[in-house]
CSV table of C-alpha atoms in Angstrom, one decimal:
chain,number,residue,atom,x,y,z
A,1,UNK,CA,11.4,-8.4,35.6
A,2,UNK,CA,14.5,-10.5,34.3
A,3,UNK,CA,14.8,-9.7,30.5
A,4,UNK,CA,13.7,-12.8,29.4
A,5,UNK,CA,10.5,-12.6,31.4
A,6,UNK,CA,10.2,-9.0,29.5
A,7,UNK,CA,10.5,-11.3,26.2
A,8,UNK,CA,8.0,-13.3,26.8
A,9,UNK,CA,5.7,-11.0,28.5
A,10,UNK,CA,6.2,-8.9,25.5
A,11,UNK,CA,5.0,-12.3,22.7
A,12,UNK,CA,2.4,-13.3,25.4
A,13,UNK,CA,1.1,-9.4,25.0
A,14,UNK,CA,1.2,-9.4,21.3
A,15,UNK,CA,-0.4,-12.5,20.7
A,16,UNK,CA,-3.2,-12.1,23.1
A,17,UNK,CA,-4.0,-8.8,21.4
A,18,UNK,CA,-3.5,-9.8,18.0
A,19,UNK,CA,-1.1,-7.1,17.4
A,20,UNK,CA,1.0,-8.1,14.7
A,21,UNK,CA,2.5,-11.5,13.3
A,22,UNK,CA,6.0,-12.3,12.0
A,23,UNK,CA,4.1,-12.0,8.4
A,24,UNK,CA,3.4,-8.6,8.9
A,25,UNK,CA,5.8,-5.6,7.3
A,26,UNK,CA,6.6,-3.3,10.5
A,27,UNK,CA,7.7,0.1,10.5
A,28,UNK,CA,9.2,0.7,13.9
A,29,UNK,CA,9.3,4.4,15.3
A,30,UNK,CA,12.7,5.0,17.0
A,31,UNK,CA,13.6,8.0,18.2
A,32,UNK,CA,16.8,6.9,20.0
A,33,UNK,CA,15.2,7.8,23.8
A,34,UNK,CA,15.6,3.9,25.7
A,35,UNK,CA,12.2,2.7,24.7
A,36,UNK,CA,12.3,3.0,21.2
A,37,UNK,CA,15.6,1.4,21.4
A,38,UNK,CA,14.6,-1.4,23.2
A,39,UNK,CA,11.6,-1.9,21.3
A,40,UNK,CA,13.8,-2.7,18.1
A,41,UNK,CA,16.2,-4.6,20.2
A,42,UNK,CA,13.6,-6.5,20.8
A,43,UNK,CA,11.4,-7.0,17.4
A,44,UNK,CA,14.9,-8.0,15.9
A,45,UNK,CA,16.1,-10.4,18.2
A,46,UNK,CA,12.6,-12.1,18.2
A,47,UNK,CA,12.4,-12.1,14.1
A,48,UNK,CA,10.5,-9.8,13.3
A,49,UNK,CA,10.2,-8.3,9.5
A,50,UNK,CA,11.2,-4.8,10.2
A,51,UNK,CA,12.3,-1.3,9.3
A,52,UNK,CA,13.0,2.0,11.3
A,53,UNK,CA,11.3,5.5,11.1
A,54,UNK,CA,14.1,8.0,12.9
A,55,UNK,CA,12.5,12.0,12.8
A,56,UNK,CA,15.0,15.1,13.4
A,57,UNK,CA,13.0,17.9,14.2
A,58,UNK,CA,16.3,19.7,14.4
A,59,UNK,CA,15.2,21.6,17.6
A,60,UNK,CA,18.0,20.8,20.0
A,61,UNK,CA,20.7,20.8,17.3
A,62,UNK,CA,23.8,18.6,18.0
A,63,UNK,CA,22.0,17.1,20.4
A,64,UNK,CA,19.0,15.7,17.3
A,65,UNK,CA,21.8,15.4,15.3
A,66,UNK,CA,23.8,12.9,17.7
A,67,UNK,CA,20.1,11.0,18.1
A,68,UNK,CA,20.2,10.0,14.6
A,69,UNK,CA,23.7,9.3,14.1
A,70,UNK,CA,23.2,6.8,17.1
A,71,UNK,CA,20.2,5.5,15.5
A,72,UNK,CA,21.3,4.7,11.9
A,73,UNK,CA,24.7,3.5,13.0
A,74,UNK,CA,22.6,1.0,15.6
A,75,UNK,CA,20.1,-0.5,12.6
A,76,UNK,CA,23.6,-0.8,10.3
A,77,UNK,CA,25.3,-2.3,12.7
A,78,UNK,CA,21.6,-4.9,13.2
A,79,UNK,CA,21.2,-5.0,9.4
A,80,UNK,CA,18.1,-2.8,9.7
A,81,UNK,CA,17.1,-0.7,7.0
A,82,UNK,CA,16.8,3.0,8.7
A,83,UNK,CA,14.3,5.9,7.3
A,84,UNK,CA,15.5,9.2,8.9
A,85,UNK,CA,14.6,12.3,7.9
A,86,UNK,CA,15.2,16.0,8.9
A,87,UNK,CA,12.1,18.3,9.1
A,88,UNK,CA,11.9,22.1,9.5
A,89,UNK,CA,10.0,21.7,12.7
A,90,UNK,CA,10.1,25.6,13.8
A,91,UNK,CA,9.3,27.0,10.5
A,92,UNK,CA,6.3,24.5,10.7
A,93,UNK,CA,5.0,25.7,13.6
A,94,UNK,CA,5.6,29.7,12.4
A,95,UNK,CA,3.4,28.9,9.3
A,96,UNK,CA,0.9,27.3,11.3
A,97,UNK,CA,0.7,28.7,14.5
A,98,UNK,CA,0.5,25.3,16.0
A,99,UNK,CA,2.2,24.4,19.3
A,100,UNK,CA,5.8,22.3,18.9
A,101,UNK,CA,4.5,19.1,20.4
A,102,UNK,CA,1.1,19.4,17.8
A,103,UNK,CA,3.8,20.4,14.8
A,104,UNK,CA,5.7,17.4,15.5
A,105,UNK,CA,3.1,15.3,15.8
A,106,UNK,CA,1.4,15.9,12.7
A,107,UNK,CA,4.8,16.2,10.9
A,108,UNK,CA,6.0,12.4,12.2
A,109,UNK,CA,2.9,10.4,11.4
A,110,UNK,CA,1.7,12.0,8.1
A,111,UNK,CA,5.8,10.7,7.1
A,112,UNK,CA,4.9,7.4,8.5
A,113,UNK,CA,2.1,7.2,6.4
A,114,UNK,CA,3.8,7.8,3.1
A,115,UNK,CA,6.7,5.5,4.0
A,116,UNK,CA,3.6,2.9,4.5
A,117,UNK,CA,2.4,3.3,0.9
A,118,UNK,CA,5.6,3.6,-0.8
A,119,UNK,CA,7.8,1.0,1.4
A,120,UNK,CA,4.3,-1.5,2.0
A,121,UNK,CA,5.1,-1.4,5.5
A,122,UNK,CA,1.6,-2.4,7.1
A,123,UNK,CA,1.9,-2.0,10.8
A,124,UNK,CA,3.3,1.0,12.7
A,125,UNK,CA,5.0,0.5,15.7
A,126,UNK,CA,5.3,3.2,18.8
A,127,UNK,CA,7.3,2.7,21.9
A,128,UNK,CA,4.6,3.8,24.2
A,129,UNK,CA,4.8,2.1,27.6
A,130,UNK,CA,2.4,1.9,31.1
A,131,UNK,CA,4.1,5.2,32.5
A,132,UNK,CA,3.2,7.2,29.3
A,133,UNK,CA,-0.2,5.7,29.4
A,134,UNK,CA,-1.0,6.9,33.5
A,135,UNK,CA,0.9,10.6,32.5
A,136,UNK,CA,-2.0,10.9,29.7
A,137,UNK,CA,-4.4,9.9,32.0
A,138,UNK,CA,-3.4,12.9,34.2
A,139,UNK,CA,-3.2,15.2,31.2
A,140,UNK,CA,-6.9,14.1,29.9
A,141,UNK,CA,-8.2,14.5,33.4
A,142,UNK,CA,-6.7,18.0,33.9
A,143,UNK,CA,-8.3,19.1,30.6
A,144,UNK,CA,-11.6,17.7,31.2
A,145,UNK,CA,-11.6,15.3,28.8
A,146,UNK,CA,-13.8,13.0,30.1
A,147,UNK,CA,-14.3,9.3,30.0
A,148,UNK,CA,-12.4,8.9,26.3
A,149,UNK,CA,-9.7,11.0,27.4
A,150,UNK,CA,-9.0,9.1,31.1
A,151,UNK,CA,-8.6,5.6,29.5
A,152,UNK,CA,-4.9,6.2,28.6
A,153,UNK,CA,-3.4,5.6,25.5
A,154,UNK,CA,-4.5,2.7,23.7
A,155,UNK,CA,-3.0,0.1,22.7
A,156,UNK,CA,-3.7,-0.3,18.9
A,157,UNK,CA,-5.6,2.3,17.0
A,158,UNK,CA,-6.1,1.0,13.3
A,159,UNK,CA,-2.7,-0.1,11.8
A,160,UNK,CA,-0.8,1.8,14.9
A,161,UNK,CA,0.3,-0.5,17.6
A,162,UNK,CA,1.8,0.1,21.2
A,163,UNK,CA,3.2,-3.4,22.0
A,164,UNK,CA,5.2,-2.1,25.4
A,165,UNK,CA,2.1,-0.7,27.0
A,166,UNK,CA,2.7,-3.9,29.8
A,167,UNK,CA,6.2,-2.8,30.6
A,168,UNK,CA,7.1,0.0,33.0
A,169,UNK,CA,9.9,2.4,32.0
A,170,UNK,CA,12.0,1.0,35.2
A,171,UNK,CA,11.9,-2.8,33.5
A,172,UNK,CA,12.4,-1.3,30.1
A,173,UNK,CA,15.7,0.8,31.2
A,174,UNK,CA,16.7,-2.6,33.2
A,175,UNK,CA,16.6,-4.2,30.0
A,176,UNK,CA,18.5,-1.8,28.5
A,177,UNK,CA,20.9,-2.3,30.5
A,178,UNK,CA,21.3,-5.6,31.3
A,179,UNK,CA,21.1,-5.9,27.3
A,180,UNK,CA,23.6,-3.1,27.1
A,181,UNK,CA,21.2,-1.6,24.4
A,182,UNK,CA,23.1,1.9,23.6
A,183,UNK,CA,20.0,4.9,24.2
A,184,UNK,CA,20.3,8.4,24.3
A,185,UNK,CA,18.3,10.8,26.7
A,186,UNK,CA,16.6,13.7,25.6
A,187,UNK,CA,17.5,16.9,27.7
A,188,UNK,CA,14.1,18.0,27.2
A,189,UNK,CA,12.3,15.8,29.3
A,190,UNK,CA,14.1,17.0,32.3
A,191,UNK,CA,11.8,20.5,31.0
A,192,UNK,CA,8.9,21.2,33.1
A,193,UNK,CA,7.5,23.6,31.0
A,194,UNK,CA,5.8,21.1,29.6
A,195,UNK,CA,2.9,19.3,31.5
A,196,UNK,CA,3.6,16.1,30.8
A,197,UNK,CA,7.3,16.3,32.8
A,198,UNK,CA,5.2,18.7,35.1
A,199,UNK,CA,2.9,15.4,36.0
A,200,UNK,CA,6.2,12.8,34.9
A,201,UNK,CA,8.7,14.3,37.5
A,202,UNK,CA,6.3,16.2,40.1
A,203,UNK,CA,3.0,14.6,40.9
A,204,UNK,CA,4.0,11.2,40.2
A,205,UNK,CA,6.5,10.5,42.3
A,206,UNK,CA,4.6,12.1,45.4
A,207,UNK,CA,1.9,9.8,44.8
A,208,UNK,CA,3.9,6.7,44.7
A,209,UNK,CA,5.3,8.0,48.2
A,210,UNK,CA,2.1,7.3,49.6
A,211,UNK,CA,1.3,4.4,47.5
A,212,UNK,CA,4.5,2.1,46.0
A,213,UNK,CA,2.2,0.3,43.8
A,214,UNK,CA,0.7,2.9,42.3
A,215,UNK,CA,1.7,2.0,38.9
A,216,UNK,CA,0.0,-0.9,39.2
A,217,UNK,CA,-3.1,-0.1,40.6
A,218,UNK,CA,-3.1,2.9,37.8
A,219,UNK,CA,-2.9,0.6,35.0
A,220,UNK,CA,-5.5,-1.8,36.1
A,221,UNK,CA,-7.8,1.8,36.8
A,222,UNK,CA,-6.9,2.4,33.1
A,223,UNK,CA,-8.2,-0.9,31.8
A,224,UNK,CA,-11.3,-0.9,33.5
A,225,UNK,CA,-11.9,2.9,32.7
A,226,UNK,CA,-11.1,1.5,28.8
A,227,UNK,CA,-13.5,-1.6,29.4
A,228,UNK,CA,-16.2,0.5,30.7
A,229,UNK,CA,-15.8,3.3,27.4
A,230,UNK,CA,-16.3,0.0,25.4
A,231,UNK,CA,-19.4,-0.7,27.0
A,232,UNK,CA,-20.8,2.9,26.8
A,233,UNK,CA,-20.0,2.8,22.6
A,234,UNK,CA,-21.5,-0.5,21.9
A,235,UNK,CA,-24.3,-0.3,24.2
């Protein structure tokens, strides 16, 4: 997809879905990885009223440190005003015996929230794209989740939207590139400890070997699996 296809696709997707409108107050989510990146790349350069959220969950020390410099020297440099903030990740999870990725979680969004009420920021927006949505599909069917858990990851869920879940990551890092929008990668998605990089960099990739368009077919499964749970709650 040529990058100005990915523009429109990406106003075509919003609209269609009612996602958001230029009147709207957006607090986008950037993290620094290349789809949070391009997601503000993009929300600026279409005109978009926006700010940035940047969390360092100081676990991989110079390395979260180097995120957020990147980060807050990108949204000066596009006239962005840039929310970061540090947070005490580990001792979170020691006085809650929660697991990192749960500690995180919890620790980003409840931060969103207050920067909502005190900033009047109205819309949150994550850089989620089609590949994040199959690997949850994966991790919800391995758990048993059952029909909820196998339709992805949604696209809005109150005031948080997902307005890349049409793009692949291969046409977002194209972008990037092309755009020569500056990104930093995390060294602990190459981890697979985790079970997302488990299904990400191992059982992906063997199943596009036997099927190319997997992707695709994937995220039209996903749709109709969504469509169908629709059915099921209003009928």
């Amino acid at each position: 997809m040529q990058t100005e296809a990915l523009l429109k696709a990406f106003e075509k997707y919003v609209e269609r879905h009612e996602l958001f409108s230029h009147e709207d107050k957006i607090l986008l989510t950037v993290s620094g990885g290349v789809d949070s990146m391009v997601m503000l790349s993009i929300f600026v350069r279409l005109g978009y009223n926006v700010g940035v959220a940047h969390c360092n969950f100081c676990l991989r020390g110079e390395e979260s440190d180097q995120d957020t410099e990147m980060v807050e020297r990108e949204c000066e440099k596009l006239g962005i005003v840039c929310h970061s903030k540090r947070f005490d990740t580990t001792g979170e999870m020691e006085r809650t015996g929660d697991s990192m990725e749960m500690t995180a979680r919890r620790l980003r969004y409840e931060w969103f929230y207050e920067l909502c009420n005190e900033e009047g920021y109205n819309i949150i927006a994550v850089a989620h794209h089609a590949n994040d949505s199959i690997e949850t599909f994966f991790i919800n069917l391995l758990r048993g989740t059952g029909l909820r858990g196998v339709t992805g990851i949604h696209k809005q869920v109150g005031h948080i939207v997902r307005p890349l879940m049409f793009a692949t990551r291969k046409e977002i890092l194209e972008y990037a590139m092309k755009k020569h929008i500056p990104y930093r990668d995390d060294s602990s998605n190459k981890s697979t400890k985790y079970l997302r990089n488990k299904i990400r960099l191992g059982l992906i990739p063997r199943i596009r070997e036997i099927n190319p368009r997997f992707p695709f077919i994937m995220h039209h499964n996903i749709e109709r699996l969504t469509s169908a749970q629709r059915f099921i709650q209003g009928a």
